[in-house]
Coordinates of C-alpha atoms in Angstrom, one line a residue:
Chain A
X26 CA 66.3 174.7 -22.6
X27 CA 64.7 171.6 -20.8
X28 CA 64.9 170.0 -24.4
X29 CA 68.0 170.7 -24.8
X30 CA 69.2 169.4 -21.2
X31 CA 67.3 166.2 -21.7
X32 CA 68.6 165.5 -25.5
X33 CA 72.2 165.8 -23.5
X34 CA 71.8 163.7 -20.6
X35 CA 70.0 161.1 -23.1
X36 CA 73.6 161.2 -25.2
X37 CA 75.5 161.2 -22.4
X38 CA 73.6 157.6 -21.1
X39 CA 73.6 156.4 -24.6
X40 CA 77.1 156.8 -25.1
X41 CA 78.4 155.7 -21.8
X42 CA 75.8 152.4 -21.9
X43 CA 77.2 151.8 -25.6
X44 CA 80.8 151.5 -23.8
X45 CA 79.9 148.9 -21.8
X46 CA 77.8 146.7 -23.8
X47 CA 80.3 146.8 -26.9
X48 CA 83.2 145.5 -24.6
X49 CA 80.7 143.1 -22.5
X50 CA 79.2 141.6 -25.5
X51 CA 82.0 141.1 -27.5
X52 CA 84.2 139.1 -24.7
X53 CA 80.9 137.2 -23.6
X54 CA 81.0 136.3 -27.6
X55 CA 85.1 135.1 -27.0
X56 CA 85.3 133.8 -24.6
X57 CA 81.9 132.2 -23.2
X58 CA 79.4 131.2 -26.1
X59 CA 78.6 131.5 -29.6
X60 CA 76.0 131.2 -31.5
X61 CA 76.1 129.9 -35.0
X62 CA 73.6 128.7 -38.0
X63 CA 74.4 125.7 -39.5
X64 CA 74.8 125.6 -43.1
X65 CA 75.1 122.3 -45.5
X66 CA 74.6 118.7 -45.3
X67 CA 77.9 117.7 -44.6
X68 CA 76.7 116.8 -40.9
X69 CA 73.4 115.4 -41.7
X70 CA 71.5 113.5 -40.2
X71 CA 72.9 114.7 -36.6
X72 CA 72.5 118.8 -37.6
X73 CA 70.7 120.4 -40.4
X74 CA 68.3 117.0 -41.4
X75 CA 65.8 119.4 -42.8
X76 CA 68.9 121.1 -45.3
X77 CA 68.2 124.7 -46.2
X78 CA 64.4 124.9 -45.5
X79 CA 65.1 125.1 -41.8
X80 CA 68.7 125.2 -41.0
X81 CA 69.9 124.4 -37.6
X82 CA 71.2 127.0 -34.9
X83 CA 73.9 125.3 -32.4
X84 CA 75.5 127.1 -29.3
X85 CA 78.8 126.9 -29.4
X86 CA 80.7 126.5 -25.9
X87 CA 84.1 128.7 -26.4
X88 CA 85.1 128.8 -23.1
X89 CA 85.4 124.2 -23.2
X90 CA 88.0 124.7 -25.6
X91 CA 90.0 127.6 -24.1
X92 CA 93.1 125.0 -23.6
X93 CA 92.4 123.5 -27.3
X94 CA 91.0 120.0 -24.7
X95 CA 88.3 117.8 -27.3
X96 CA 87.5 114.7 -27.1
X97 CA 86.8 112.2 -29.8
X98 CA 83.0 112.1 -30.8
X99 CA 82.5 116.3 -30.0
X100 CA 80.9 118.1 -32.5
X101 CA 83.3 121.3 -32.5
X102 CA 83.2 124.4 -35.1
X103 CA 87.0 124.9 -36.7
X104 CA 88.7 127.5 -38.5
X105 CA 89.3 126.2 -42.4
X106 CA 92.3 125.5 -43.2
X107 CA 91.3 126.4 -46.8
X108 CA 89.9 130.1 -45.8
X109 CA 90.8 131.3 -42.8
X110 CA 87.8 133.6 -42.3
X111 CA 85.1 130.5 -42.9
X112 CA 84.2 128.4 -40.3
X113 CA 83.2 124.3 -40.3
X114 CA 81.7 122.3 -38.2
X115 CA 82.6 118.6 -38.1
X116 CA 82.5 115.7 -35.4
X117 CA 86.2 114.9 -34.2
X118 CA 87.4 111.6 -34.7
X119 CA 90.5 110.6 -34.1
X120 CA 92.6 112.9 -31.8
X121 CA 96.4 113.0 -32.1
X122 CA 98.3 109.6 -31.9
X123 CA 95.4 107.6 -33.2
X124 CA 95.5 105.5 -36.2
X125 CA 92.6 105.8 -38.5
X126 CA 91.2 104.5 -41.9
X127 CA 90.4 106.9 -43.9
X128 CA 87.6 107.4 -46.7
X129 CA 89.3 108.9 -49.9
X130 CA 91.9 110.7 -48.6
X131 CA 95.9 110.5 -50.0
X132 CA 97.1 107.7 -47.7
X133 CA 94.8 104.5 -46.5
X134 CA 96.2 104.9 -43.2
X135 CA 97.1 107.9 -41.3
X136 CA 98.7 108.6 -37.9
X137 CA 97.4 111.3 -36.5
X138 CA 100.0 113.6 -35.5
X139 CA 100.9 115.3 -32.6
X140 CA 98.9 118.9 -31.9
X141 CA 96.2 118.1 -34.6
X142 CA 92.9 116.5 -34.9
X143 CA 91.1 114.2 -37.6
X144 CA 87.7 116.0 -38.0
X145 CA 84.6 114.7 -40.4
X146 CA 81.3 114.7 -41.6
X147 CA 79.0 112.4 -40.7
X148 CA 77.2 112.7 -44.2
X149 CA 80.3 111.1 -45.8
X150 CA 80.9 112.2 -49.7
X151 CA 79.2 115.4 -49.5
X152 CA 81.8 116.6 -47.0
X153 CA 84.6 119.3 -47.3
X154 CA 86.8 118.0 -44.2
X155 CA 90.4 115.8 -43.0
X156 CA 89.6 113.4 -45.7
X157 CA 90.3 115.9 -48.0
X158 CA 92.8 118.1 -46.4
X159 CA 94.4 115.8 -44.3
X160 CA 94.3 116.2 -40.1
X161 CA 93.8 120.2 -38.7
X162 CA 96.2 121.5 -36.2
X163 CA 94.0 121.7 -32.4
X164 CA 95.2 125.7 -32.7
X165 CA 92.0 125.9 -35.4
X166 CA 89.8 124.8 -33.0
X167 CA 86.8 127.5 -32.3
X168 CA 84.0 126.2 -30.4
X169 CA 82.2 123.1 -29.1
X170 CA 78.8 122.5 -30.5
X171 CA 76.8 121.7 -27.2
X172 CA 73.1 122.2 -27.9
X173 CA 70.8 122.5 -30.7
X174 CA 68.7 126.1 -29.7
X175 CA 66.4 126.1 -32.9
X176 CA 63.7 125.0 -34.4
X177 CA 62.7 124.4 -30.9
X178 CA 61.4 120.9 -32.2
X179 CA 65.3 120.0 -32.3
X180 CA 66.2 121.4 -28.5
X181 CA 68.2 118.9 -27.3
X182 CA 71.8 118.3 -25.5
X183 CA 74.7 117.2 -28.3
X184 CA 76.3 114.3 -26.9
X185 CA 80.1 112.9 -28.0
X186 CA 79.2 110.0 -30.2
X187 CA 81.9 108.2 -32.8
X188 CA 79.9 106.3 -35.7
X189 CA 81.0 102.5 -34.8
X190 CA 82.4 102.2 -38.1
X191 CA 84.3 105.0 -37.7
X192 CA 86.5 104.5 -34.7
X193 CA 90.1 104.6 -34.7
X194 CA 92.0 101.1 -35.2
X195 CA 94.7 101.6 -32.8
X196 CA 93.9 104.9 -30.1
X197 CA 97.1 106.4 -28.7
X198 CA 97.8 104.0 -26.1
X199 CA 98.1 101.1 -28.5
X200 CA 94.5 99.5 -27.8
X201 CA 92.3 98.6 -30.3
X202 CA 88.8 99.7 -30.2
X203 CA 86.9 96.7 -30.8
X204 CA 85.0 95.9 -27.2
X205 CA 84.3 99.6 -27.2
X206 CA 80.5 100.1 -25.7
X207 CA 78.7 103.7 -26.1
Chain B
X11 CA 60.9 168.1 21.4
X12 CA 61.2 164.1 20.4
X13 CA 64.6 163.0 18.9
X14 CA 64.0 160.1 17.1
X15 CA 66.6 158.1 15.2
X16 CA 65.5 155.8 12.8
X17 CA 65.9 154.9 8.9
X18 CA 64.7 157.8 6.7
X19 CA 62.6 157.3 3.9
X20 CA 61.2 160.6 2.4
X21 CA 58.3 159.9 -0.4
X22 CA 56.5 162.8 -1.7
X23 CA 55.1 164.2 1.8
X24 CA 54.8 161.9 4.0
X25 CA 58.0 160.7 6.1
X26 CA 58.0 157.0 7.2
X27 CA 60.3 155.9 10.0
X28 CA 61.5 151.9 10.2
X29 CA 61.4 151.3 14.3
X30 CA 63.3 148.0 15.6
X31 CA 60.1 146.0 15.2
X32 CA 60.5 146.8 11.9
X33 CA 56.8 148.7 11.3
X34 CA 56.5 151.5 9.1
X35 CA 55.5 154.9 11.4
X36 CA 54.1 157.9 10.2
X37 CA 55.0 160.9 11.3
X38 CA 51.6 162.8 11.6
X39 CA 51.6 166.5 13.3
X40 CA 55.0 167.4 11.8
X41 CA 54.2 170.7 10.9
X42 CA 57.4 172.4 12.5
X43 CA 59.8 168.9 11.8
X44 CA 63.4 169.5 11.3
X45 CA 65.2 166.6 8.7
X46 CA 68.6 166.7 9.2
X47 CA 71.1 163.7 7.4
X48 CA 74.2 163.1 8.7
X49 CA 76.0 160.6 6.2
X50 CA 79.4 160.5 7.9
X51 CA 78.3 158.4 10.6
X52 CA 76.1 155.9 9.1
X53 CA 73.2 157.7 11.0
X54 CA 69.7 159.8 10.5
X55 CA 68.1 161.5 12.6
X56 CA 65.0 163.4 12.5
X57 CA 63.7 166.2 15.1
X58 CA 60.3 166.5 15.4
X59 CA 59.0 169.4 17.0
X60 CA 55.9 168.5 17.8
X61 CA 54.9 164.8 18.9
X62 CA 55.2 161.6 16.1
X63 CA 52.4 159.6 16.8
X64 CA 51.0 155.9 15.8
X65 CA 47.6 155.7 16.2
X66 CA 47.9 157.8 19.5
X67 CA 51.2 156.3 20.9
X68 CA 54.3 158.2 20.9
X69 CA 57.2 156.2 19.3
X70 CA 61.0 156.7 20.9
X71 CA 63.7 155.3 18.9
X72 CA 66.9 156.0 20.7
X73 CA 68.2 152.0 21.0
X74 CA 67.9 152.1 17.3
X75 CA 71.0 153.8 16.6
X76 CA 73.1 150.5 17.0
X77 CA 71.8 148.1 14.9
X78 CA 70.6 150.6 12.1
X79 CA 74.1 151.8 12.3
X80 CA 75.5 148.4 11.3
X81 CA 72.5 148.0 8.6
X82 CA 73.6 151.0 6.8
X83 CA 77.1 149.8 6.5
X84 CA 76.6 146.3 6.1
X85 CA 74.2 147.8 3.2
X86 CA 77.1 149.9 1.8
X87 CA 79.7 147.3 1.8
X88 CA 77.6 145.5 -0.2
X89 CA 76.6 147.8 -2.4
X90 CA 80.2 148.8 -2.9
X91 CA 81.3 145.1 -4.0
X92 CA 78.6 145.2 -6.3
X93 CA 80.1 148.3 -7.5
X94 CA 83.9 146.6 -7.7
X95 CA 82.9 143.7 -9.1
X96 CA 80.9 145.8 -12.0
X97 CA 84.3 148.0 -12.8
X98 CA 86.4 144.9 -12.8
X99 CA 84.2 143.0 -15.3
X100 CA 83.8 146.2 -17.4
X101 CA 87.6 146.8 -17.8
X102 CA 88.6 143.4 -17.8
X103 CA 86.1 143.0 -21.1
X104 CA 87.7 146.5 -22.8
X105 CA 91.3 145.2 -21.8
X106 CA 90.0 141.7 -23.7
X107 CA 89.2 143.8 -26.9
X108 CA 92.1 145.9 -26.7
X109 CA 94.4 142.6 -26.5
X110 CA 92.1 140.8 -29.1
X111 CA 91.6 143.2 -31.8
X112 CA 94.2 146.1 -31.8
X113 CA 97.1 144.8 -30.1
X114 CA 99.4 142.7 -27.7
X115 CA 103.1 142.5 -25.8
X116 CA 104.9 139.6 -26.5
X117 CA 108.4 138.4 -25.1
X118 CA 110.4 136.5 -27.7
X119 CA 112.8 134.0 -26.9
X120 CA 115.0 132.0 -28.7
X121 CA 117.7 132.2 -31.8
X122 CA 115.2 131.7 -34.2
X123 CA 115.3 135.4 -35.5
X124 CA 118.6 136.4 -35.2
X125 CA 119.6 138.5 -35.3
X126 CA 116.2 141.0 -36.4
X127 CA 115.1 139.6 -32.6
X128 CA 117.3 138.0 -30.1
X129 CA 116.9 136.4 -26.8
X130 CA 114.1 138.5 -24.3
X131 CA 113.7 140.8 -26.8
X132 CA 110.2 142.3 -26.2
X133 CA 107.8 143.3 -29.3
X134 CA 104.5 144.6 -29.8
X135 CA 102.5 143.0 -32.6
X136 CA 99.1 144.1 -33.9
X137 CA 96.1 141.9 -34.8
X138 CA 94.2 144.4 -37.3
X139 CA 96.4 142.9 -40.5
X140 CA 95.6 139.8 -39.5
X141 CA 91.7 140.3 -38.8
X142 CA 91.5 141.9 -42.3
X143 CA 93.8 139.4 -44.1
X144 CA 96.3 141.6 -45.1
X145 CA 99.1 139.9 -43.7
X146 CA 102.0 140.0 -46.7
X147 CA 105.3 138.1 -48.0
X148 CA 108.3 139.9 -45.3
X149 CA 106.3 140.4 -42.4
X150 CA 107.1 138.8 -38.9
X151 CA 104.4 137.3 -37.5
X152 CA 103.8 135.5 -34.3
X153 CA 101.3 132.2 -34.8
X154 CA 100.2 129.8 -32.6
X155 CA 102.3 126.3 -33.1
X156 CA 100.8 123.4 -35.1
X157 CA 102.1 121.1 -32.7
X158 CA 101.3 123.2 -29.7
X159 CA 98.5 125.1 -29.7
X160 CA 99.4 127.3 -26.1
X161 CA 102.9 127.6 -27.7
X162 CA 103.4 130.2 -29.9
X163 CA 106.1 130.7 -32.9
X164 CA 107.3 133.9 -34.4
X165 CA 108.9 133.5 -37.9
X166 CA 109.3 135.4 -41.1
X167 CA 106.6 135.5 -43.8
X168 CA 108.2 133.9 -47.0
X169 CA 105.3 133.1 -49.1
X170 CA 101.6 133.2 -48.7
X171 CA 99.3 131.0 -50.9
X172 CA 100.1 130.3 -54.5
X173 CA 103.2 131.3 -53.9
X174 CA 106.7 129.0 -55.0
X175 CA 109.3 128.9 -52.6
X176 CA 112.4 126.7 -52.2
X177 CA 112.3 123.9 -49.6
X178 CA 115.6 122.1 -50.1
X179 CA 118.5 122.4 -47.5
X180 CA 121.4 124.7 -48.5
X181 CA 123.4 121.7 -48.5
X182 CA 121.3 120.2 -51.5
X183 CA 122.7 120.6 -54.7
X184 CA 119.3 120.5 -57.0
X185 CA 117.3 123.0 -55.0
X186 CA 113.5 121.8 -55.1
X187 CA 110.3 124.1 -54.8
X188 CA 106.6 123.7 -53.8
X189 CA 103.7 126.0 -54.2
X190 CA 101.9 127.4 -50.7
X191 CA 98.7 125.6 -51.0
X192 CA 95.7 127.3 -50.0
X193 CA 94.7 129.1 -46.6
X194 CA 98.2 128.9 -45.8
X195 CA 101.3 130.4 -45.6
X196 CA 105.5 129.3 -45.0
X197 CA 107.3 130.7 -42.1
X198 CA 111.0 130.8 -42.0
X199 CA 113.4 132.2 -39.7
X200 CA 115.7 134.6 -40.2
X201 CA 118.6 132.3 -38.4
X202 CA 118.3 129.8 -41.3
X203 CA 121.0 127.6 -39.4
X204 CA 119.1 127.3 -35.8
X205 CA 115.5 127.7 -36.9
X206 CA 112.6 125.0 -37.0
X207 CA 110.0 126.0 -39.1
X208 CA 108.0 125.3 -42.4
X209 CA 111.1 123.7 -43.8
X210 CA 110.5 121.0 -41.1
X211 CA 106.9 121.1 -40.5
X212 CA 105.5 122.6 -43.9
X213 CA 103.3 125.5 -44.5
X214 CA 101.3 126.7 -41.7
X215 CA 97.4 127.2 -42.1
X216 CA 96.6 131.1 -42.0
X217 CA 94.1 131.1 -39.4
X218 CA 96.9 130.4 -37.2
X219 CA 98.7 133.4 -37.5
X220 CA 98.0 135.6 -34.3
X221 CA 99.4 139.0 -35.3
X222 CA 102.3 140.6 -37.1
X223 CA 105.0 142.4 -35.1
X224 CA 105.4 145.9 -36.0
X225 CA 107.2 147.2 -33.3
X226 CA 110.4 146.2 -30.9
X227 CA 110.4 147.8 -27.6
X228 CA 113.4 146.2 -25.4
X229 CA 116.2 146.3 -25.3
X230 CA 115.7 150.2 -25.8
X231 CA 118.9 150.5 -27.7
X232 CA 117.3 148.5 -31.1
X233 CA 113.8 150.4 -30.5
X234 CA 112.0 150.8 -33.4
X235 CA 110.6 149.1 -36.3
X236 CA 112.0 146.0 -37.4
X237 CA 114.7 145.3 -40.4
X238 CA 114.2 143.2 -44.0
X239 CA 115.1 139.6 -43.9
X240 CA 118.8 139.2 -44.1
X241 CA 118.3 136.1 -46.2
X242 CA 118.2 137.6 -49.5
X243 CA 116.6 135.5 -52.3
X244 CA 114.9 132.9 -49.9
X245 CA 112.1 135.3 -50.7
X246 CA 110.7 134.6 -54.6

């Protein structure tokens, strides 16, 4: 009888504890943070410079982008346009109104419209991003990359960077970018 | 007889009694002690009927009452925020899964759909199609705008990838077509006349889509599941 009583009340917590974590962790998950394995070399050398023998692990900040706010230089994680259940992550370039140069896409020059970002690689040619399926709406946008959690060799802070060569000629208030300092 | 008031803590045998100079008393010679909890008024008190003695003093704790008093509630107000704040997190988190995976309210506005939805009409639409990618050509669905990602658009399913549909005006006289490319899909209106929508803006990346409306609630006179697209033939 004792068994039996105990085997309940152990059900009874189980099943009651399982209600709450489930909800908890799956919000927390939403809403707060993420964390995600990088796969590929399309953003070497800032993630994955060791490619597929030890990939990098990011934590992705969900609740920065709850109002769809980047800023030019963010690493951020996107829904693909191409599959909507796959997820990329690219370094945002040019956000909307700026005029960029693009490398192999349709047009030379493209205005990035309004509500949509111009996302790339930084390892240019081996990358499946804008310049080859033109600029994503900000409505993709999943996550901020914010910090490199593994190896623990690579624990460090991802800072907003643009490659210099990559800037945008003309941002959206009209201003060139040359006289830009990091 | 000693009445002595204080904060009870019973472990195994021996009773231990807080005093206001906050040193832990024990009752020895409390072979005939009476423990008695009264929770309605915050307050403990324990008869002993023989003596309660600290290394021979006798201890009298009847100025305690007062500022235990406010302890224990101060202590339970606390303790019941704790609680609160727990409850509110827990169902805020189920209500966030509920919204996020099975379903959500939306309040349409606009002459977009007219007339399968009019103005204020209010719908419920469900996410599990869309999770599973088994959203298909005729559904309404409600997506997040490309322009506008806190707006959101609800339109007509026309064509999902692969799929040719006509994107000339029905003013044109050579009607043209284009094939849905991949990952997305072309949303159209059911007021052809008053409707932006991938006819302007082209086809609409999947991902996107939020959920697809199953279900109109108000006005309570068109309850029920939604009709076909009136547009016959804009669907290939």
């Amino acid at each position: 009888m004792a068994q039996t009583g105990f085997g309940r009340r152990y059900f009874k917590a189980f099943v009651s504890g399982f209600f709450v974590a489930v909800p908890v962790t799956v919000t927390v998950l939403d809403r707060l943070a993420y964390v995600a394995r990088v796969e590929g070399a399309s953003m070497q050398p800032s993630l994955n410079p060791a490619g597929e023998t030890s990939p990098d692990v990011v934590l992705l900040n969900r609740w920065s982008v709850r109002n769809y706010q980047v800023q030019r230089g963010d690493i951020v994680s996107v829904l693909s346009p191409k599959d909507p259940r796959q997820k990329i992550i690219k370094r945002v370039i040019g956000i909307e109104g700026d005029f960029i140069k693009t490398l192999g896409y349709k047009n030379r020059y493209v205005r990035v419209p309004d509500g949509h970002l111009w996302i790339e690689g930084d390892h240019h040619g081996h990358s499946f991003d804008s310049n080859t399926f033109g600029p994503v709406s900000r409505g993709l946008v999943h996550g901020r990359a914010s910090h490199i959690i593994w190896p623990p060799s690579r624990w460090q802070r991802i800072e907003p960077s643009v490659p210099p060569e990559r800037r945008p000629l003309l941002n959206r208030d009209g201003a060139t970018e040359d006289g830009y300092d990091d | 007889m000693v009445l002595v008031i204080g904060r009870l803590d019973v472990v195994g045998d021996a009773v231990f009694f807080a005093t206001h100079s906050a040193e832990l008393v024990r009752v020895t010679n409390a072979t005939d002690s009476l423990l008695r909890r009264n929770y309605e008024d915050s307050k403990v008190w324990i008869r002993c009927l023989t003596g309660m003695e600290r290394e021979g003093t006798e201890v009298w704790g009847e100025e305690m009452v007062g500022f235990l008093k406010i302890g224990r509630m101060f202590r339970g107000f606390f303790v019941k925020t704790i609680g609160f704040v727990g409850y509110t997190i827990q169902y805020g988190c189920i209500a966030h899964c509920a919204f996020e995976y099975i379903g959500e309210f939306v309040s349409c506005s606009g002459p977009s759909m007219e007339p399968t939805i009019t103005n204020h009409d209010v719908v419920f639409s469900e996410r599990v199609s869309r999770n599973l990618c088994r959203i298909q050509k005729g559904d309404i669905v409600i997506a997040k705008s490309p322009f506008d990602p806190k707006m959101n658009i609800c339109k007509r399913v026309i064509g999902l990838e692969g799929d040719k549909v006509c994107n000339s005006g029905p003013s044109d006289v050579f009607k043209t077509h284009t094939y849905v490319p991949r990952g997305h899909v072309w949303l159209e209106g059911d007021n052809l006349r008053n409707s932006t929508d991938s006819r302007s803006y082209g086809p609409v990346p999947y991902a996107l889509i939020r959920g697809r409306v199953c279900l109109k609630l108000w006005p309570p006179q068109s309850f029920g599941v939604l009709a076909e697209s009136p547009n016959d033939g804009r669907i290939l």
